[in-house]
Coordinates of C-alpha atoms and ligand atoms in Angstrom, one line a residue:
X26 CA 43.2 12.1 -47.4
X27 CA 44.8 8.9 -48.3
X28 CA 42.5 5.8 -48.1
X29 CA 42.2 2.4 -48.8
X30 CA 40.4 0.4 -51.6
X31 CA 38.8 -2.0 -49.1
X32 CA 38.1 -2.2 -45.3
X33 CA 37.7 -5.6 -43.4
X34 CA 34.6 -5.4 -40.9
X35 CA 34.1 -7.8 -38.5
X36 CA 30.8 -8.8 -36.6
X37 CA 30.8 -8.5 -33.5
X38 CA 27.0 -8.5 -32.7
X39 CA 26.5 -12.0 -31.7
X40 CA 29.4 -11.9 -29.2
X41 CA 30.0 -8.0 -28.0
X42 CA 25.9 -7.0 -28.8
X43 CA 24.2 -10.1 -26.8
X44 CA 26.5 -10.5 -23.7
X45 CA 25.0 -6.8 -23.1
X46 CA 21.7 -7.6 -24.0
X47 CA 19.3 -9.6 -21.7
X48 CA 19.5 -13.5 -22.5
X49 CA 18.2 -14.0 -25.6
X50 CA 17.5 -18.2 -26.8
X51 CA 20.6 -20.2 -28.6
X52 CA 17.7 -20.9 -31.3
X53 CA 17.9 -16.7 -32.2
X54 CA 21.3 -16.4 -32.0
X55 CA 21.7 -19.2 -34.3
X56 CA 19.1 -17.1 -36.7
X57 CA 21.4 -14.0 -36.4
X58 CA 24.8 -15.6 -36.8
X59 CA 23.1 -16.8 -40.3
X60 CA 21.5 -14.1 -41.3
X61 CA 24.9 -12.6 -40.8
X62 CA 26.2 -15.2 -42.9
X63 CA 24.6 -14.1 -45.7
X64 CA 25.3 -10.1 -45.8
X65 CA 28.5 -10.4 -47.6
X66 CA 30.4 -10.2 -44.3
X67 CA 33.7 -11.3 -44.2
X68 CA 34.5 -12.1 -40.6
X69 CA 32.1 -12.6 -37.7
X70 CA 33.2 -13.3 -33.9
X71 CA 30.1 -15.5 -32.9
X72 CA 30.5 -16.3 -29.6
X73 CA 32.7 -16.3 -26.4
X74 CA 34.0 -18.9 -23.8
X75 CA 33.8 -17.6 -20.5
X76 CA 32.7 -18.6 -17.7
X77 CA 28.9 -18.6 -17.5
X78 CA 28.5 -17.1 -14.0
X79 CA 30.7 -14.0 -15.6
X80 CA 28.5 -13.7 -18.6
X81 CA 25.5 -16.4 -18.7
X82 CA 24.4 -15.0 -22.0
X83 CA 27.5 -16.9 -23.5
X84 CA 26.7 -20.1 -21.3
X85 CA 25.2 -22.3 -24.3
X86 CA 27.9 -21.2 -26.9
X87 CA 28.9 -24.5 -27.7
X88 CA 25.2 -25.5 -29.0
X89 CA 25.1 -21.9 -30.8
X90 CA 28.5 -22.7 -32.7
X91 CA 27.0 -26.2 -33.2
X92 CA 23.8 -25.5 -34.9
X93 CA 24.8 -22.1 -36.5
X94 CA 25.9 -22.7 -40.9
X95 CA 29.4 -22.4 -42.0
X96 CA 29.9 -20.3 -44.9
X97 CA 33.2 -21.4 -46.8
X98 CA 35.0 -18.1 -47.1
X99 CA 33.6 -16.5 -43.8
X100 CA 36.4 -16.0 -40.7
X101 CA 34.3 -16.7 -37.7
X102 CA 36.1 -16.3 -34.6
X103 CA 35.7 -16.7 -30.5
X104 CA 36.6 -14.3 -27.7
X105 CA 38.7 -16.6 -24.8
X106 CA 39.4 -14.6 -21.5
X107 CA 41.9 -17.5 -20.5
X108 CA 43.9 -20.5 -21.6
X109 CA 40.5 -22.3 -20.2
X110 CA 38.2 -20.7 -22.9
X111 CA 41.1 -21.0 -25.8
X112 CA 40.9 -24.8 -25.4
X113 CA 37.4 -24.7 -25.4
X114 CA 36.9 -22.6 -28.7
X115 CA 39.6 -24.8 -30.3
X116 CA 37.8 -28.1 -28.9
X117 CA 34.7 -26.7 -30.6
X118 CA 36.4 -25.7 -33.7
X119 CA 37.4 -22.4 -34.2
X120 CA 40.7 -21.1 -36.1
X121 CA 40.4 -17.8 -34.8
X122 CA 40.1 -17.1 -31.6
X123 CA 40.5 -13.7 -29.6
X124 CA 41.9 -13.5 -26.1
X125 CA 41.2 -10.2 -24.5
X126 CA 43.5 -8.7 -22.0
X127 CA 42.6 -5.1 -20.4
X128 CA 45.5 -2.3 -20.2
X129 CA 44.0 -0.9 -17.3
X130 CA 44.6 -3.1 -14.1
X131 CA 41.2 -2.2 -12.3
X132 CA 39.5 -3.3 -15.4
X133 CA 41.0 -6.6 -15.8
X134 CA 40.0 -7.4 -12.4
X135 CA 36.8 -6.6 -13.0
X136 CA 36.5 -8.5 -16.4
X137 CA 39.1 -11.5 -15.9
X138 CA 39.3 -11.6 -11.9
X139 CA 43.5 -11.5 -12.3
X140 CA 46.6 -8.5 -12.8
X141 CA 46.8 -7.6 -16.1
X142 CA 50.6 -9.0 -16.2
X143 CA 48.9 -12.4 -15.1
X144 CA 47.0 -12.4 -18.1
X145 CA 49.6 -11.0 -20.3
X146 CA 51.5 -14.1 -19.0
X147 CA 49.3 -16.8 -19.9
X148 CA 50.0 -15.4 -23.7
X149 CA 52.8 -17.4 -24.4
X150 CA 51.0 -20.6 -23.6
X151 CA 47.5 -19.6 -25.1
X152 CA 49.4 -19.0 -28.6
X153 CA 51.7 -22.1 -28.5
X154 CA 48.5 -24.2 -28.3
X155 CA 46.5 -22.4 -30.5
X156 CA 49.1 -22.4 -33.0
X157 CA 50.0 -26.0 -32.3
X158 CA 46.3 -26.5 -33.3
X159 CA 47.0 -24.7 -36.8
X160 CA 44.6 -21.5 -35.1
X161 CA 45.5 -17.7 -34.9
X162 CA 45.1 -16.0 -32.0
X163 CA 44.2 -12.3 -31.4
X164 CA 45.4 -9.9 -28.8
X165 CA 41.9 -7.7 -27.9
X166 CA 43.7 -5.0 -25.2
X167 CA 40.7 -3.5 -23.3
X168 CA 40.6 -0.2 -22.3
X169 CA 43.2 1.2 -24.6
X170 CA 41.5 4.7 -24.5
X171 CA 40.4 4.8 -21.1
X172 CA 38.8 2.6 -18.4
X173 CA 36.1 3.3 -16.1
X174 CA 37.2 3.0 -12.9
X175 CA 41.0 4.5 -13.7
X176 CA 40.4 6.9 -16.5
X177 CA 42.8 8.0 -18.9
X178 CA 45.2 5.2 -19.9
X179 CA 49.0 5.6 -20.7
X180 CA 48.6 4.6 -24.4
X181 CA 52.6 4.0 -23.4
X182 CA 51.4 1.6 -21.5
X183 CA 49.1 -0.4 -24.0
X184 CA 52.5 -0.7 -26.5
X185 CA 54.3 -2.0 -23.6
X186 CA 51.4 -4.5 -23.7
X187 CA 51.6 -4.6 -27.5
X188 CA 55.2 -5.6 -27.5
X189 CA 54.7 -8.1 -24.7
X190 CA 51.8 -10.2 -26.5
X191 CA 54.0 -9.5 -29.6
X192 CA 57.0 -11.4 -27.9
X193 CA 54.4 -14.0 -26.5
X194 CA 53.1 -15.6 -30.0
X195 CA 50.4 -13.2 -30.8
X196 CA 49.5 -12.9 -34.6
X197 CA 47.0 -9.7 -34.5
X198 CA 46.2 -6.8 -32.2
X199 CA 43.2 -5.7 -31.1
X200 CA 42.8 -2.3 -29.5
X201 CA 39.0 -2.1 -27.5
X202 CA 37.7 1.1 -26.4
X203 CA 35.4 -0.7 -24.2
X204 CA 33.1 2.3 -22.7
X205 CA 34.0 4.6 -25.7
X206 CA 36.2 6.8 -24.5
X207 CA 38.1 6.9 -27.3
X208 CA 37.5 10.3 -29.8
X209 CA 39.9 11.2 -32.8
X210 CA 42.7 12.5 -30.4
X211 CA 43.1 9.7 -28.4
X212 CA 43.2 7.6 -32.1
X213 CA 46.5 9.3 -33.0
X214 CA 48.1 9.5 -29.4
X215 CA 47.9 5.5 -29.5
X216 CA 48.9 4.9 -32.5
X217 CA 51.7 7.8 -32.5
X218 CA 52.8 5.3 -29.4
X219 CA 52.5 2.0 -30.7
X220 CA 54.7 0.4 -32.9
X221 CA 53.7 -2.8 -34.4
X222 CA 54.3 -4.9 -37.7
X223 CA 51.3 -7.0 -36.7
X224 CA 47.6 -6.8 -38.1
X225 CA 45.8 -3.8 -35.8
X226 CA 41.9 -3.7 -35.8
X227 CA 40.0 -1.1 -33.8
X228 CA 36.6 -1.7 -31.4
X229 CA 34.8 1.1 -31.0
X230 CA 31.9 1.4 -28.9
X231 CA 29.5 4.8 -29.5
X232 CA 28.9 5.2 -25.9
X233 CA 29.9 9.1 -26.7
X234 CA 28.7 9.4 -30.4
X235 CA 32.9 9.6 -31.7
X236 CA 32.7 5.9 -33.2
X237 CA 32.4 7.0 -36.2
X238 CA 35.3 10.0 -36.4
X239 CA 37.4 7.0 -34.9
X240 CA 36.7 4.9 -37.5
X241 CA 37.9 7.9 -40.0
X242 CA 40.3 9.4 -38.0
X243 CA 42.2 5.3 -37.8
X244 CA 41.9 4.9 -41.2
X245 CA 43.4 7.9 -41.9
X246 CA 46.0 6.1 -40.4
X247 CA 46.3 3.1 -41.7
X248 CA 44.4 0.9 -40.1
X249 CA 41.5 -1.5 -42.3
X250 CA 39.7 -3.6 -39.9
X251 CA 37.1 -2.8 -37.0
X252 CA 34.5 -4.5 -35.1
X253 CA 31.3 -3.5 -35.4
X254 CA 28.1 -4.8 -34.2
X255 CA 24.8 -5.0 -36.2
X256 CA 22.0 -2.4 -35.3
X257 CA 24.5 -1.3 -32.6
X258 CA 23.4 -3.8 -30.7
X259 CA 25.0 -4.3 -27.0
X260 CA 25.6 -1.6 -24.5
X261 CA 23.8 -3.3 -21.0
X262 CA 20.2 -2.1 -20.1
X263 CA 21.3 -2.0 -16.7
X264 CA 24.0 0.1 -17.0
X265 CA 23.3 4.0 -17.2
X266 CA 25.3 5.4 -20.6
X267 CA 26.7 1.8 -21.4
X268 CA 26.2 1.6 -25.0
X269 CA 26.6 -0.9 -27.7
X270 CA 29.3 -1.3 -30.5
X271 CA 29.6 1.4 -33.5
X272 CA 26.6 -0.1 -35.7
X273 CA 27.7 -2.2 -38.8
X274 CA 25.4 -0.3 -40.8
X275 CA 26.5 3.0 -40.2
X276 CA 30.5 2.3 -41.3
X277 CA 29.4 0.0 -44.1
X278 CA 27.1 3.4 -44.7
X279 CA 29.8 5.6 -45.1
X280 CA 32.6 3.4 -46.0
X281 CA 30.6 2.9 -49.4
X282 CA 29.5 6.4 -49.5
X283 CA 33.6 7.0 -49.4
X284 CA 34.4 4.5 -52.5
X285 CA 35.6 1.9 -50.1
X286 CA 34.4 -1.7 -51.2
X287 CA 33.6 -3.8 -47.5
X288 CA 32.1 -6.9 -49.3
X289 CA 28.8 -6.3 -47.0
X290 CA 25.6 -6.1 -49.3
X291 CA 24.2 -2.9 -46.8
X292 CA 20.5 -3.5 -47.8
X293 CA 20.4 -7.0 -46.6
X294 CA 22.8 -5.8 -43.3
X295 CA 20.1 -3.5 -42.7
X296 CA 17.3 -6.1 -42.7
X297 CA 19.3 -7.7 -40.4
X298 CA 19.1 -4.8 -37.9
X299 CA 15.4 -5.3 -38.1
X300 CA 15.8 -8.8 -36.8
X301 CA 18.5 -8.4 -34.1
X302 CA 15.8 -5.6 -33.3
X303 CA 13.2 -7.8 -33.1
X304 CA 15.4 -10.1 -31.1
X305 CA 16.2 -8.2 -28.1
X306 CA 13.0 -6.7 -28.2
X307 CA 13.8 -2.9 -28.1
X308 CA 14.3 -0.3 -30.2
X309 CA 18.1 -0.1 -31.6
X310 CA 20.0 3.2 -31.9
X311 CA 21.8 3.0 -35.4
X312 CA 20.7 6.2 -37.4
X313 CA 20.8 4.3 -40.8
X314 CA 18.8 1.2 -39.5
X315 CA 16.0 4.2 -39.2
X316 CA 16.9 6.6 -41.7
X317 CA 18.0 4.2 -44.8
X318 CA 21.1 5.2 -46.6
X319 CA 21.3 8.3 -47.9
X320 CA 20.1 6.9 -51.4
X321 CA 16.9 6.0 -49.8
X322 CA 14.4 9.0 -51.3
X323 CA 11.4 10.5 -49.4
X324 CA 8.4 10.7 -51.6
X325 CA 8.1 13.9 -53.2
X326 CA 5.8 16.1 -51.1
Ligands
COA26 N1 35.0 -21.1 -19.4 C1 34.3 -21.9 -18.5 N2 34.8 -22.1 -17.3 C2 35.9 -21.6 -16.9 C3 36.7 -20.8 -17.8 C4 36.2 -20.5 -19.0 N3 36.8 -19.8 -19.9 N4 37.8 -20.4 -17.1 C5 37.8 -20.9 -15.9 N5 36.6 -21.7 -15.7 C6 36.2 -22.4 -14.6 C7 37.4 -23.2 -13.9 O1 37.5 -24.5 -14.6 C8 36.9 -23.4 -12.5 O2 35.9 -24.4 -12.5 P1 35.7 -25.3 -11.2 O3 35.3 -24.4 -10.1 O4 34.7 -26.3 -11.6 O5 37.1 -25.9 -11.0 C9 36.2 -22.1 -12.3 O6 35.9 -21.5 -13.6 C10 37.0 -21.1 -11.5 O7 38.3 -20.9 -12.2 P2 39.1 -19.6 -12.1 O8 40.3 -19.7 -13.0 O9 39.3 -19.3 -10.6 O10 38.2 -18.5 -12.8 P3 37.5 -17.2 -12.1 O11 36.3 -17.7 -11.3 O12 38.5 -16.3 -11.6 O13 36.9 -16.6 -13.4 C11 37.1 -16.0 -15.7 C12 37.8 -16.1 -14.4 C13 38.0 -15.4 -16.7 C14 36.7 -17.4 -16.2 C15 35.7 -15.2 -15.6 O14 36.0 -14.0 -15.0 C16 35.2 -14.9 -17.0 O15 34.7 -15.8 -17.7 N6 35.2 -13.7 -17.4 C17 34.7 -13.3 -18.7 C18 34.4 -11.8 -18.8 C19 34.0 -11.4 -20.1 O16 33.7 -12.2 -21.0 N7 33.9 -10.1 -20.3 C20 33.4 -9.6 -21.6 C21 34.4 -9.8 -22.7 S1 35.7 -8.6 -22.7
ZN27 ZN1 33.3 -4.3 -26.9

């Protein structure tokens, strides 16, 4: 197999892993974006602007994004669902920012409260003021391997969408598998259908235990960058089989395992686990946040 030298990673646990966790204080969020901050890391989406009835663990962003350090060198970035949110992560600072729009039309209802072609729509404007602001802006598509409520999605359809944010300004593509539907198939039918000269990152969520064979079977193809969320963290307590992000510390894991350098010192990512674990109060399902890597020796018997 052909494979790159180096894979980007991006944290997603203080955004993705705590809007599906019960509320947890801006005083420990702050604590995780840091500890973060100091795994080696090299891009972390920290919080979102929505509306805080949608998601009131999100509600105090601002103060979080206020109080949490700035590492020079670190791309931190904020998820927007409208032109709303984009002005406020750009009034609070942010030079990345991620507006998520969801192939599936049921979905983006649910998530946005508006047609998908309404919020592909609002594009053009988000990106002229972001980039009128000197920010990037990032095209999350939800749902790209399948939605809840419609099922399979026409991964024709999510290029259509591709080409359309393309047109409208955006400067990097996203593809979400929101409820993990994705598996290695449905990898290669997207990106056999999409055709794209921008950035792509893929969000995987383990809902189904195929994160991981995503993660290979994309870079397989190509693709360097994925989200991932720290112990796994995310997946909402009150939803039966919802379940969190593919854990940081499992691709780092195997990334490194593979020769492929992610920056992210995996010893001090895992001590993070402990803490985002001790955070939301519950035991987090990341195999290597239990096991160790596989360097880690049992005593000899
Ligand atoms: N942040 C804060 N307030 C917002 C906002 C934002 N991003 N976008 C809109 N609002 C406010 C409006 O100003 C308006 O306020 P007002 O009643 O004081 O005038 C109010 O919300 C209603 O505006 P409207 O455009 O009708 O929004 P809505 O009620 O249809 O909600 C969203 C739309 C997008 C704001 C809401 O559904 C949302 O925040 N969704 C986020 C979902 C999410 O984060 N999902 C997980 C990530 S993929
Ligand atoms: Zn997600």
């Amino acid at each position: 197999m052909t494979q790159p030298d180096q894979v980007s990673i991006r944290e997603v646990g203080p955004r993705d892993g705590l809007q599906n966790e019960p509320p947890v204080p801006a005083e420990d969020k702050v604590r995780l974006i840091d500890a973060l901050s100091r795994t080696g890391l090299a891009r972390i989406e920290a919080v979102s602007f929505v509306h805080p009835k949608a998601i009131p663990q999100m509600a105090d962003a601002d103060r979080v994004w206020a109080e949490a350090e700035k590492h020079p060198g670190i791309r931190y970035s904020a998820l927007a669902p409208n032109l709303k949110g984009v002005q406020r992560a750009l009034d609070a600072g942010f030079a990345e920012i991620e507006v998520v729009v969801s192939a599936s039309q049921t979905h983006n209802r649910a998530n946005v409260g508006r047609a998908t072609e309404e919020s592909v729509a609002e594009f053009g404007p988000i990106a002229a003021l972001a980039h009128e602001r000197l920010a990037s802006v990032e095209a999350i598509i939800a749902t790209s391997f399948g939605c809840p409520y419609e099922g399979d999605v026409d991964p024709a359809r999510v290029a259509a969408i591709v080409d359309a944010v393309t047109e409208a300004g955006a400067d990097r593509i996203a593809f979400g598998d929101t409820t993990g539907m994705a598996t290695p198939r449905r990898v290669d039918d997207l990106l056999d259908a999409v055709d794209t000269d921008l950035p792509v990152l893929m969000h995987f969520h383990d809902t189904r235990g195929t994160a991981l064979a995503n993660v290979l079977t994309a870079l397989e193809r190509g693709v360097t960058e994925f989200d991932a969320s720290v112990g796994g963290l995310g997946g909402c307590p009150y939803a039966p089989g919802a379940s969190g992000n593919v854990a940081t510390e499992e691709v780092v894991h195997m990334l490194h395992d593979m020769g492929i350098d992610t920056g992210v010192d995996l010893d001090a990512l895992i001590a993070v686990a402990e803490t985002a674990q001790d955070l939301v109060g519950r035991r987090l399902d990341s195999g290597v946040l239990w096991a160790g890597p596989r360097t880690r020796l049992t005593p000899k018997p």
